[in-house]
Coordinates of C-alpha atoms in Angstrom, one line a residue:
X1 CA -9.5 -3.2 36.8
X2 CA -12.5 -5.5 36.0
X3 CA -11.9 -8.8 34.4
X4 CA -13.0 -8.1 30.8
X5 CA -11.3 -7.8 27.4
X6 CA -9.1 -4.8 27.1
X7 CA -10.4 -2.1 24.8
X8 CA -9.0 0.9 22.9
X9 CA -10.6 3.1 25.5
X10 CA -8.4 1.3 28.2
X11 CA -5.3 1.9 26.0
X12 CA -6.2 5.6 25.6
X13 CA -7.2 6.4 29.2
X14 CA -4.8 4.2 31.2
X15 CA -1.1 4.6 30.5
X16 CA -0.2 1.4 32.3
X17 CA -2.5 -0.6 30.0
X18 CA -1.2 1.2 26.9
X19 CA 2.4 0.5 27.9
X20 CA 1.8 -3.1 28.7
X21 CA 0.1 -3.6 25.4
X22 CA 2.8 -1.8 23.5
X23 CA 5.5 -3.9 25.2
X24 CA 3.9 -7.3 24.9
X25 CA 5.5 -9.5 22.3
X26 CA 3.3 -10.7 19.3
X27 CA 3.8 -14.3 20.1
X28 CA 1.4 -13.8 23.1
X29 CA -1.5 -13.2 20.8
X30 CA -4.0 -15.7 19.6
X31 CA -4.8 -19.2 20.9
X32 CA -6.7 -20.3 24.0
X33 CA -6.5 -18.2 27.0
X34 CA -5.8 -15.0 25.0
X35 CA -5.9 -12.1 27.5
X36 CA -7.7 -9.9 25.0
X37 CA -10.4 -12.5 24.1
X38 CA -10.2 -11.6 20.4
X39 CA -9.7 -13.6 17.3
X40 CA -6.2 -13.3 15.6
X41 CA -7.8 -11.7 12.6
X42 CA -9.3 -8.9 14.7
X43 CA -6.1 -8.0 16.5
X44 CA -3.7 -5.2 15.8
X45 CA -0.3 -6.9 15.7
X46 CA 2.5 -8.0 13.4
X47 CA 1.8 -11.3 11.9
X48 CA 4.2 -14.1 11.2
X49 CA 4.5 -13.9 7.4
X50 CA 8.2 -14.4 6.9
X51 CA 8.7 -17.9 5.6
X52 CA 12.1 -19.6 4.9
X53 CA 12.0 -18.4 1.2
X54 CA 11.1 -14.9 2.2
X55 CA 13.8 -14.9 4.9
X56 CA 16.4 -15.9 2.3
X57 CA 15.2 -13.2 -0.1
X58 CA 15.5 -10.6 2.7
X59 CA 19.1 -11.6 3.4
X60 CA 20.4 -12.3 -0.1
X61 CA 18.4 -9.4 -1.5
X62 CA 19.9 -6.9 1.0
X63 CA 23.5 -8.2 0.9
X64 CA 23.8 -8.2 -2.9
X65 CA 23.5 -4.5 -3.6
X66 CA 25.1 -2.2 -6.1
X67 CA 28.7 -2.5 -4.8
X68 CA 29.6 -5.9 -6.3
X69 CA 28.2 -4.8 -9.7
X70 CA 29.7 -1.3 -9.7
X71 CA 33.2 -1.0 -8.1
X72 CA 34.6 -4.0 -6.2
X73 CA 38.1 -2.5 -6.2
X74 CA 38.6 -1.8 -2.5
X75 CA 39.9 -5.3 -1.9
X76 CA 42.2 -5.4 -5.0
X77 CA 43.7 -2.0 -4.1
X78 CA 44.6 -3.2 -0.6
X79 CA 45.8 -6.7 -1.5
X80 CA 47.9 -5.8 -4.6
X81 CA 47.2 -8.9 -6.6
X82 CA 44.4 -10.8 -8.3
X83 CA 45.0 -14.1 -6.4
X84 CA 45.1 -12.5 -3.0
X85 CA 42.0 -10.5 -3.7
X86 CA 40.1 -13.7 -4.5
X87 CA 41.3 -15.3 -1.3
X88 CA 40.1 -12.3 0.7
X89 CA 36.7 -12.4 -1.0
X90 CA 36.3 -16.0 0.1
X91 CA 37.7 -15.4 3.6
X92 CA 35.4 -12.4 4.1
X93 CA 32.5 -14.8 3.2
X94 CA 33.7 -17.2 5.9
X95 CA 34.1 -14.4 8.5
X96 CA 30.7 -13.1 7.7
X97 CA 29.3 -16.6 8.1
X98 CA 30.8 -16.6 11.6
X99 CA 28.9 -13.4 12.4
X100 CA 25.7 -14.7 10.8
X101 CA 25.9 -18.0 12.8
X102 CA 26.3 -16.0 16.0
X103 CA 23.3 -14.0 15.1
X104 CA 21.4 -17.2 14.3
X105 CA 22.0 -18.2 18.0
X106 CA 20.9 -14.8 19.2
X107 CA 17.8 -14.8 17.1
X108 CA 16.7 -18.2 18.3
X109 CA 17.3 -17.6 22.0
X110 CA 16.1 -14.0 22.1
X111 CA 12.9 -14.1 20.1
X112 CA 12.4 -10.3 19.7
X113 CA 12.8 -8.2 16.6
X114 CA 15.3 -5.3 16.5
X115 CA 18.6 -6.9 15.7
X116 CA 21.7 -5.2 17.1
X117 CA 19.6 -2.9 19.3
X118 CA 17.7 -5.8 21.0
X119 CA 20.8 -7.9 21.6
X120 CA 22.8 -5.0 23.1
X121 CA 19.8 -4.1 25.3
X122 CA 19.5 -7.7 26.6
X123 CA 23.2 -8.1 27.3
X124 CA 24.4 -4.7 28.4
X125 CA 21.4 -2.6 29.2
X126 CA 19.5 0.4 27.8
X127 CA 22.3 3.1 27.5
X128 CA 24.5 1.4 24.9
X129 CA 21.4 0.1 23.1
X130 CA 20.0 3.7 22.9
X131 CA 23.3 5.0 21.6
X132 CA 23.2 2.4 18.8
X133 CA 19.6 3.4 18.0
X134 CA 20.4 7.1 18.1
X135 CA 23.2 6.8 15.5
X136 CA 21.1 4.6 13.2
X137 CA 18.1 6.9 13.3
X138 CA 19.7 10.3 12.8
X139 CA 22.4 9.6 10.3
X140 CA 23.3 6.1 9.3
X141 CA 20.0 4.8 8.0
X142 CA 18.8 7.9 6.2
X143 CA 22.2 8.4 4.6
X144 CA 22.6 4.7 3.6
X145 CA 19.0 4.7 2.2
X146 CA 19.7 7.8 0.2
X147 CA 23.0 6.4 -1.2
X148 CA 21.6 3.1 -2.4
X149 CA 18.5 4.9 -3.9
X150 CA 20.8 7.4 -5.7
X151 CA 22.6 4.4 -7.2
X152 CA 19.3 3.0 -8.3
X153 CA 18.4 6.4 -10.0
X154 CA 21.7 6.6 -11.7
X155 CA 21.6 3.2 -13.3
X156 CA 17.9 3.0 -14.1
X157 CA 18.3 6.2 -16.2
X158 CA 21.7 5.2 -17.8
X159 CA 20.2 3.4 -20.8
X160 CA 18.3 6.6 -21.7
X161 CA 21.5 8.7 -21.8
X162 CA 24.0 6.3 -23.6
X163 CA 26.3 9.0 -24.9
X164 CA 26.3 11.5 -22.0
X165 CA 26.1 11.8 -18.2
X166 CA 22.7 11.4 -16.6
X167 CA 21.4 14.8 -15.4
X168 CA 21.7 15.0 -11.6
X169 CA 18.2 16.6 -11.2
X170 CA 16.7 13.6 -13.1
X171 CA 18.6 11.2 -10.9
X172 CA 17.3 12.8 -7.7
X173 CA 13.7 13.0 -8.9
X174 CA 13.7 9.3 -9.9
X175 CA 15.5 8.5 -6.6
X176 CA 12.8 10.3 -4.6
X177 CA 10.1 8.4 -6.5
X178 CA 11.8 5.1 -5.7
X179 CA 12.1 5.9 -2.0
X180 CA 8.4 7.0 -1.9
X181 CA 7.3 3.7 -3.7
X182 CA 9.3 1.5 -1.3
X183 CA 8.0 3.4 1.8
X184 CA 4.4 3.1 0.5
X185 CA 4.7 -0.6 -0.1
X186 CA 6.3 -1.2 3.3
X187 CA 3.5 0.8 4.9
X188 CA 0.7 -0.9 3.0
X189 CA 1.4 -4.7 3.3
X190 CA 3.9 -7.0 4.8
X191 CA 3.0 -9.7 2.2
X192 CA 3.5 -7.3 -0.8
X193 CA 6.8 -6.1 0.7
X194 CA 8.0 -9.7 1.0
X195 CA 6.8 -10.6 -2.5
X196 CA 8.6 -7.5 -4.0
X197 CA 11.7 -8.6 -2.1
X198 CA 11.5 -12.1 -3.5
X199 CA 11.1 -10.8 -7.0
X200 CA 14.0 -8.4 -6.7
X201 CA 16.2 -11.1 -5.2
X202 CA 15.5 -13.5 -8.2
X203 CA 16.2 -10.5 -10.5
X204 CA 19.6 -9.8 -8.9
X205 CA 20.4 -13.6 -9.0
X206 CA 19.7 -13.5 -12.7
X207 CA 22.1 -10.5 -13.0
X208 CA 24.7 -12.5 -11.1
X209 CA 24.2 -15.4 -13.5
X210 CA 24.5 -13.1 -16.5
X211 CA 28.0 -12.2 -15.3
X212 CA 29.2 -15.5 -13.9
X213 CA 28.1 -17.9 -16.8
X214 CA 29.7 -15.9 -19.7
X215 CA 32.7 -15.1 -17.6
X216 CA 33.4 -18.7 -16.7
X217 CA 32.8 -19.8 -20.3
X218 CA 35.3 -17.2 -21.4
X219 CA 37.8 -18.5 -18.8
X220 CA 37.2 -22.1 -19.9
X221 CA 38.2 -21.2 -23.4
X222 CA 41.7 -20.6 -22.3
X223 CA 41.6 -16.9 -21.5
X224 CA 43.6 -17.2 -18.3
X225 CA 46.3 -14.6 -18.9
X226 CA 45.0 -12.4 -16.0
X227 CA 45.4 -15.3 -13.6
X228 CA 49.0 -16.1 -14.5
X229 CA 51.3 -15.1 -11.6
X230 CA 48.1 -14.0 -9.9
X231 CA 49.8 -13.6 -6.5
X232 CA 52.4 -11.3 -7.9
X233 CA 51.7 -7.6 -7.7
X234 CA 52.6 -4.4 -5.9
X235 CA 53.7 -4.5 -2.3
X236 CA 51.0 -3.7 0.2
X237 CA 51.8 -2.2 3.6
X238 CA 50.9 -3.6 6.9
X239 CA 47.5 -1.8 6.9
X240 CA 46.6 -3.2 3.5
X241 CA 45.3 -6.6 4.3
X242 CA 43.1 -5.6 7.2
X243 CA 41.6 -2.8 5.2
X244 CA 40.9 -5.2 2.4
X245 CA 39.0 -7.3 4.9
X246 CA 37.1 -4.2 5.9
X247 CA 36.0 -3.6 2.3
X248 CA 35.0 -7.2 1.9
X249 CA 33.0 -7.2 5.2
X250 CA 31.2 -4.1 4.0
X251 CA 30.3 -5.8 0.8
X252 CA 28.9 -8.8 2.7
X253 CA 27.0 -6.7 5.3
X254 CA 23.3 -7.5 5.4
X255 CA 23.4 -11.0 6.9
X256 CA 21.9 -9.6 10.1
X257 CA 18.7 -8.2 8.6
X258 CA 16.5 -11.2 9.3
X259 CA 17.2 -10.7 13.0
X260 CA 15.5 -7.4 12.8
X261 CA 12.1 -9.1 12.0
X262 CA 12.4 -12.2 14.3
X263 CA 8.9 -11.7 15.7
X264 CA 7.4 -12.0 12.2
X265 CA 9.3 -15.2 11.2
X266 CA 7.3 -18.4 11.0
X267 CA 9.0 -21.1 13.1
X268 CA 12.1 -19.0 13.9
X269 CA 14.0 -21.8 15.7
X270 CA 14.2 -23.6 12.3
X271 CA 13.9 -20.8 9.7
X272 CA 16.4 -18.3 11.1
X273 CA 19.5 -20.6 11.1
X274 CA 18.5 -22.2 7.8
X275 CA 17.9 -18.9 6.0
X276 CA 21.2 -17.5 7.3
X277 CA 23.3 -20.5 6.3
X278 CA 21.7 -20.9 2.9
X279 CA 21.9 -17.2 2.2
X280 CA 25.6 -16.9 3.2
X281 CA 26.5 -19.9 1.0
X282 CA 24.7 -18.3 -2.0
X283 CA 26.4 -14.9 -1.5
X284 CA 29.9 -16.3 -0.9
X285 CA 29.8 -18.5 -4.0
X286 CA 28.3 -15.7 -6.1
X287 CA 30.9 -13.1 -5.0
X288 CA 33.8 -15.3 -5.5
X289 CA 32.7 -16.5 -9.0
X290 CA 31.7 -12.9 -10.0
X291 CA 35.2 -11.7 -9.3
X292 CA 36.7 -14.6 -11.2
X293 CA 34.4 -13.7 -14.1
X294 CA 35.6 -10.0 -13.9
X295 CA 39.3 -11.1 -14.0
X296 CA 38.7 -13.4 -16.9
X297 CA 37.8 -10.3 -19.0
X298 CA 39.7 -7.5 -17.3
X299 CA 43.2 -7.1 -15.8
X300 CA 43.6 -5.8 -12.3
X301 CA 44.6 -2.4 -13.7
X302 CA 41.5 -2.3 -15.9
X303 CA 39.3 -3.2 -13.1
X304 CA 40.7 -0.4 -10.9
X305 CA 40.2 2.1 -13.8
X306 CA 36.5 1.1 -14.3
X307 CA 33.8 3.2 -12.7
X308 CA 31.3 0.4 -13.0
X309 CA 32.9 -3.0 -13.3
X310 CA 29.8 -4.9 -14.3
X311 CA 29.0 -2.4 -17.1
X312 CA 32.6 -2.6 -18.4
X313 CA 32.4 -6.4 -18.3
X314 CA 29.1 -6.5 -20.2
X315 CA 30.3 -4.1 -22.9
X316 CA 33.3 -6.3 -23.6
X317 CA 31.7 -9.7 -23.5
X318 CA 27.9 -9.3 -24.1
X319 CA 27.7 -6.8 -27.0
X320 CA 24.2 -5.4 -27.5
X321 CA 22.9 -7.4 -24.5
X322 CA 25.0 -5.2 -22.2
X323 CA 22.3 -2.6 -22.1
X324 CA 20.4 -4.8 -19.7
X325 CA 23.1 -4.8 -17.1
X326 CA 22.4 -1.2 -15.8
X327 CA 18.8 -2.2 -15.4
X328 CA 19.7 -5.3 -13.3
X329 CA 22.1 -3.2 -11.2
X330 CA 19.2 -0.8 -10.6
X331 CA 16.9 -3.6 -9.5
X332 CA 19.6 -4.9 -7.3
X333 CA 19.8 -1.6 -5.5
X334 CA 16.0 -1.4 -5.2
X335 CA 16.1 -4.8 -3.5
X336 CA 18.7 -3.6 -1.0
X337 CA 16.6 -0.4 -0.4
X338 CA 13.4 -2.4 0.2
X339 CA 15.0 -5.0 2.5
X340 CA 16.8 -2.3 4.5
X341 CA 13.6 -0.2 5.1
X342 CA 11.6 -3.3 6.0
X343 CA 14.2 -4.5 8.6
X344 CA 15.2 -1.1 10.2
X345 CA 11.5 -0.1 10.7
X346 CA 11.3 -3.1 13.1
X347 CA 14.2 -1.7 15.1
X348 CA 12.4 1.6 15.6
X349 CA 9.2 -0.3 16.4
X350 CA 10.9 -2.4 19.1
X351 CA 12.8 0.6 20.5
X352 CA 9.5 2.5 20.9
X353 CA 8.0 -0.5 22.6
X354 CA 10.9 -0.3 25.1
X355 CA 10.3 3.4 25.7
X356 CA 13.3 4.7 23.8
X357 CA 11.4 6.4 21.0
X358 CA 8.0 8.1 20.9
X359 CA 5.1 5.8 21.7
X360 CA 3.5 6.4 18.3
X361 CA 6.3 4.4 16.6
X362 CA 5.2 1.2 18.4
X363 CA 1.7 1.3 16.9
X364 CA 0.2 -0.8 14.1
X365 CA -2.1 0.1 11.3
X366 CA -5.5 -1.2 12.3
X367 CA -6.3 -2.9 9.0
X368 CA -3.0 -3.4 7.2
X369 CA -1.1 -4.7 10.3
X370 CA 2.1 -2.9 9.3
X371 CA 4.2 -0.7 11.6
X372 CA 3.3 2.4 9.6
X373 CA 4.7 5.1 11.9
X374 CA 8.1 3.2 12.2
X375 CA 8.3 3.0 8.5
X376 CA 7.6 6.6 7.6
X377 CA 9.8 8.1 10.3
X378 CA 12.7 7.5 7.8
X379 CA 11.0 9.3 5.0
X380 CA 11.5 13.0 5.8
X381 CA 15.0 12.3 7.1
X382 CA 16.0 10.4 4.0
X383 CA 14.6 13.1 1.7
X384 CA 16.5 15.7 3.7
X385 CA 19.7 13.8 3.1
X386 CA 18.9 13.3 -0.5
X387 CA 18.6 16.9 -1.4
X388 CA 20.7 18.9 1.1
X389 CA 23.3 16.6 2.7
X390 CA 26.7 15.4 1.7
X391 CA 25.6 11.8 2.4
X392 CA 28.8 10.1 1.2
X393 CA 30.9 11.9 3.8
X394 CA 28.3 11.2 6.5
X395 CA 28.6 7.5 5.8
X396 CA 32.4 7.8 6.2
X397 CA 32.0 9.2 9.6
X398 CA 30.1 6.0 10.7
X399 CA 32.1 3.3 8.9
X400 CA 33.5 2.3 12.3
X401 CA 30.3 2.5 14.3
X402 CA 28.6 -0.3 12.5
X403 CA 31.3 -2.8 13.3
X404 CA 31.7 -1.5 16.9
X405 CA 28.1 -2.2 17.7
X406 CA 28.0 -5.5 15.8
X407 CA 31.1 -6.6 17.8
X408 CA 29.3 -5.5 21.0
X409 CA 26.2 -7.5 20.0
X410 CA 28.2 -10.7 19.3
X411 CA 30.3 -10.1 22.5
X412 CA 26.9 -10.1 24.3
X413 CA 26.4 -13.6 23.1
X414 CA 29.7 -14.6 24.8
X415 CA 28.8 -12.6 27.9
X416 CA 25.4 -14.3 28.2
X417 CA 26.9 -17.8 27.9
X418 CA 28.4 -17.1 31.3
X419 CA 25.7 -14.9 32.9
X420 CA 22.7 -16.8 31.6
X421 CA 24.0 -20.4 31.2
X422 CA 20.5 -21.9 31.5
X423 CA 19.0 -19.8 28.7
X424 CA 17.1 -21.9 26.2
X425 CA 19.4 -22.0 23.1
X426 CA 17.8 -24.1 20.3
X427 CA 20.7 -23.3 18.0
X428 CA 24.2 -23.1 19.6
X429 CA 27.5 -22.3 17.9
X430 CA 30.9 -23.2 19.2
X431 CA 32.2 -20.4 21.5
X432 CA 35.3 -19.7 19.3
X433 CA 33.1 -18.5 16.5
X434 CA 31.6 -15.4 18.3
X435 CA 34.9 -14.8 20.0
X436 CA 36.9 -14.8 16.8
X437 CA 34.3 -12.7 15.0
X438 CA 34.0 -10.0 17.7
X439 CA 37.7 -9.7 18.0
X440 CA 38.0 -9.3 14.2
X441 CA 35.4 -6.6 14.2
X442 CA 37.2 -4.8 17.0
X443 CA 40.4 -5.0 15.0
X444 CA 38.6 -3.3 12.1
X445 CA 37.4 -0.5 14.4
X446 CA 40.9 0.0 15.8
X447 CA 42.4 0.2 12.3
X448 CA 39.7 2.7 11.2
X449 CA 40.5 4.9 14.1
X450 CA 44.2 4.7 13.3
X451 CA 44.0 5.1 9.6
X452 CA 41.3 7.9 9.5
X453 CA 41.3 9.6 12.9
X454 CA 39.5 12.7 11.7
X455 CA 36.4 11.1 10.2
X456 CA 36.3 8.4 12.8
X457 CA 36.7 11.0 15.6
X458 CA 33.8 13.0 14.2
X459 CA 31.7 9.9 14.0
X460 CA 32.7 8.9 17.6
X461 CA 31.7 12.4 18.9
X462 CA 28.3 12.3 17.2
X463 CA 27.7 8.7 18.5
X464 CA 28.5 9.9 22.0
X465 CA 26.0 12.7 21.7
X466 CA 23.4 10.0 22.2
X467 CA 24.4 9.8 25.9
X468 CA 22.9 13.2 27.0
X469 CA 19.9 12.6 24.7
X470 CA 19.2 9.4 26.5
X471 CA 19.3 11.0 29.9
X472 CA 17.2 13.9 28.7
X473 CA 14.5 12.0 26.9
X474 CA 14.4 8.6 28.5
X475 CA 15.7 8.8 32.1
X476 CA 14.5 12.3 33.1
X477 CA 11.0 11.9 34.6
X478 CA 10.7 15.5 35.7
X479 CA 9.5 16.9 32.4
X480 CA 7.0 19.8 32.7
X481 CA 3.3 18.7 32.7
X482 CA 2.7 20.9 29.7
X483 CA 5.3 19.0 27.7
X484 CA 3.7 15.7 28.6
X485 CA 0.2 16.9 27.7
X486 CA 1.4 18.3 24.4
X487 CA 3.1 15.0 23.6
X488 CA -0.1 13.0 24.4
X489 CA -2.2 15.4 22.2
X490 CA 0.2 15.0 19.3
X491 CA 0.2 11.2 19.7
X492 CA -3.7 11.1 19.6
X493 CA -3.8 13.3 16.5
X494 CA -1.3 11.1 14.7
X495 CA -3.2 8.0 15.7
X496 CA -6.3 9.4 14.1
X497 CA -4.5 10.6 10.9
X498 CA -2.4 7.4 10.5
X499 CA -5.2 5.0 11.7
X500 CA -2.9 3.2 14.1
X501 CA -3.4 1.6 17.5
X502 CA -1.2 0.1 20.2
X503 CA -0.1 -3.4 19.6
X504 CA -2.5 -6.1 20.6
X505 CA -5.5 -3.8 20.8
X506 CA -8.8 -4.5 18.9
X507 CA -9.4 -2.6 15.7
X508 CA -11.6 0.5 15.5

């Protein structure tokens, strides 16, 4: 090949050029000696627009979803007392911080987007990484997106139906509109997506304040009857405390989302650890004080009987102002929805760049510089889940899979400490932190298999179905020529329709 700038014609006509461009990390773009000879503004690539504040908004805005406002009773059920439930909330925050610190090290020494997928790929190879990707793509992410969006629809409409149940058709229509809006913003602009996430994060922090401040004031006035003998309650079996930790870890999940967008983080060696530590501090304090506020107003039995704890709390303590709480719950859900779509699209983008998903998913919009195909791949699957699937049962199937693969990713950190001792690690945690965290996650997985073998077994079987798919779609090179040509034609047509190009290729 002649020594000249690479063009889109090169990318279209020469697969080796296209693949090289698709796989090259964004940090190679720009600056002197650029192999493409183009200005940064003329290049099709993901730009570094995630600052420290935006990183914090992604993590906090995704962790604090509807659960803490709606029904935080899983921990209370499995601990049996108010005092022990508060201890578990704080302990889950510390355990989640251990996982987050482990991911901070992974994010600063492996500067690629993709989160769990990338770290498993780096440590253990393509097969387990593909299986993680497969489960996320076909079930977990569409179902989780639909669930959080349904919660948004339910609570944004609740003030309009104060005396009756919200019609389910109306909920699904509003939910579909919310999903469409989030997908559109994520497809149109990284900056606008980040600004929306920042706004929604401040909105949900305002909601947290609306609950914590009146609750603590109520407690300071001497209303401590629900905290008397707070460690006395019903006896909980051997499985209770670990399952309480499971519920708490689920409520804290989301601390890993910044690692999905590593390549777009400005100064990642500084901002990733800082954003993770600040975010986990905010969330742990918020969750602990919110539960104290709830128990200042409600007894343990009343909390367990409530369908939406924050709404019940507001009705008792805030009077007419309580109508704003469902709106804040809805905004909180919208923030989790937006942050999840933004992060997971980068996993699909990176997986396509590695050859594990169709090549079109690693392409960038030529003007908007967003991973448009990787964003919209979720849209039809989520809508299908929304209108035809029993998404809540599907999520139960995969409750164990998330922690299995997170444990695997953190175990990869420990593994690489010994197999790659000279790897540059700008941020390094004591070894006991990832060891303790990964063992805790594996304990949760083992308990879920023991306590719910049917659902966990179904989830395990569907997870393992990714193995033959991997060998059929990734490993097998003997596909018929007609199939390869048809795939190339579909890719070209989608490129023209979506106006996307391989990463690091000049615009049209």
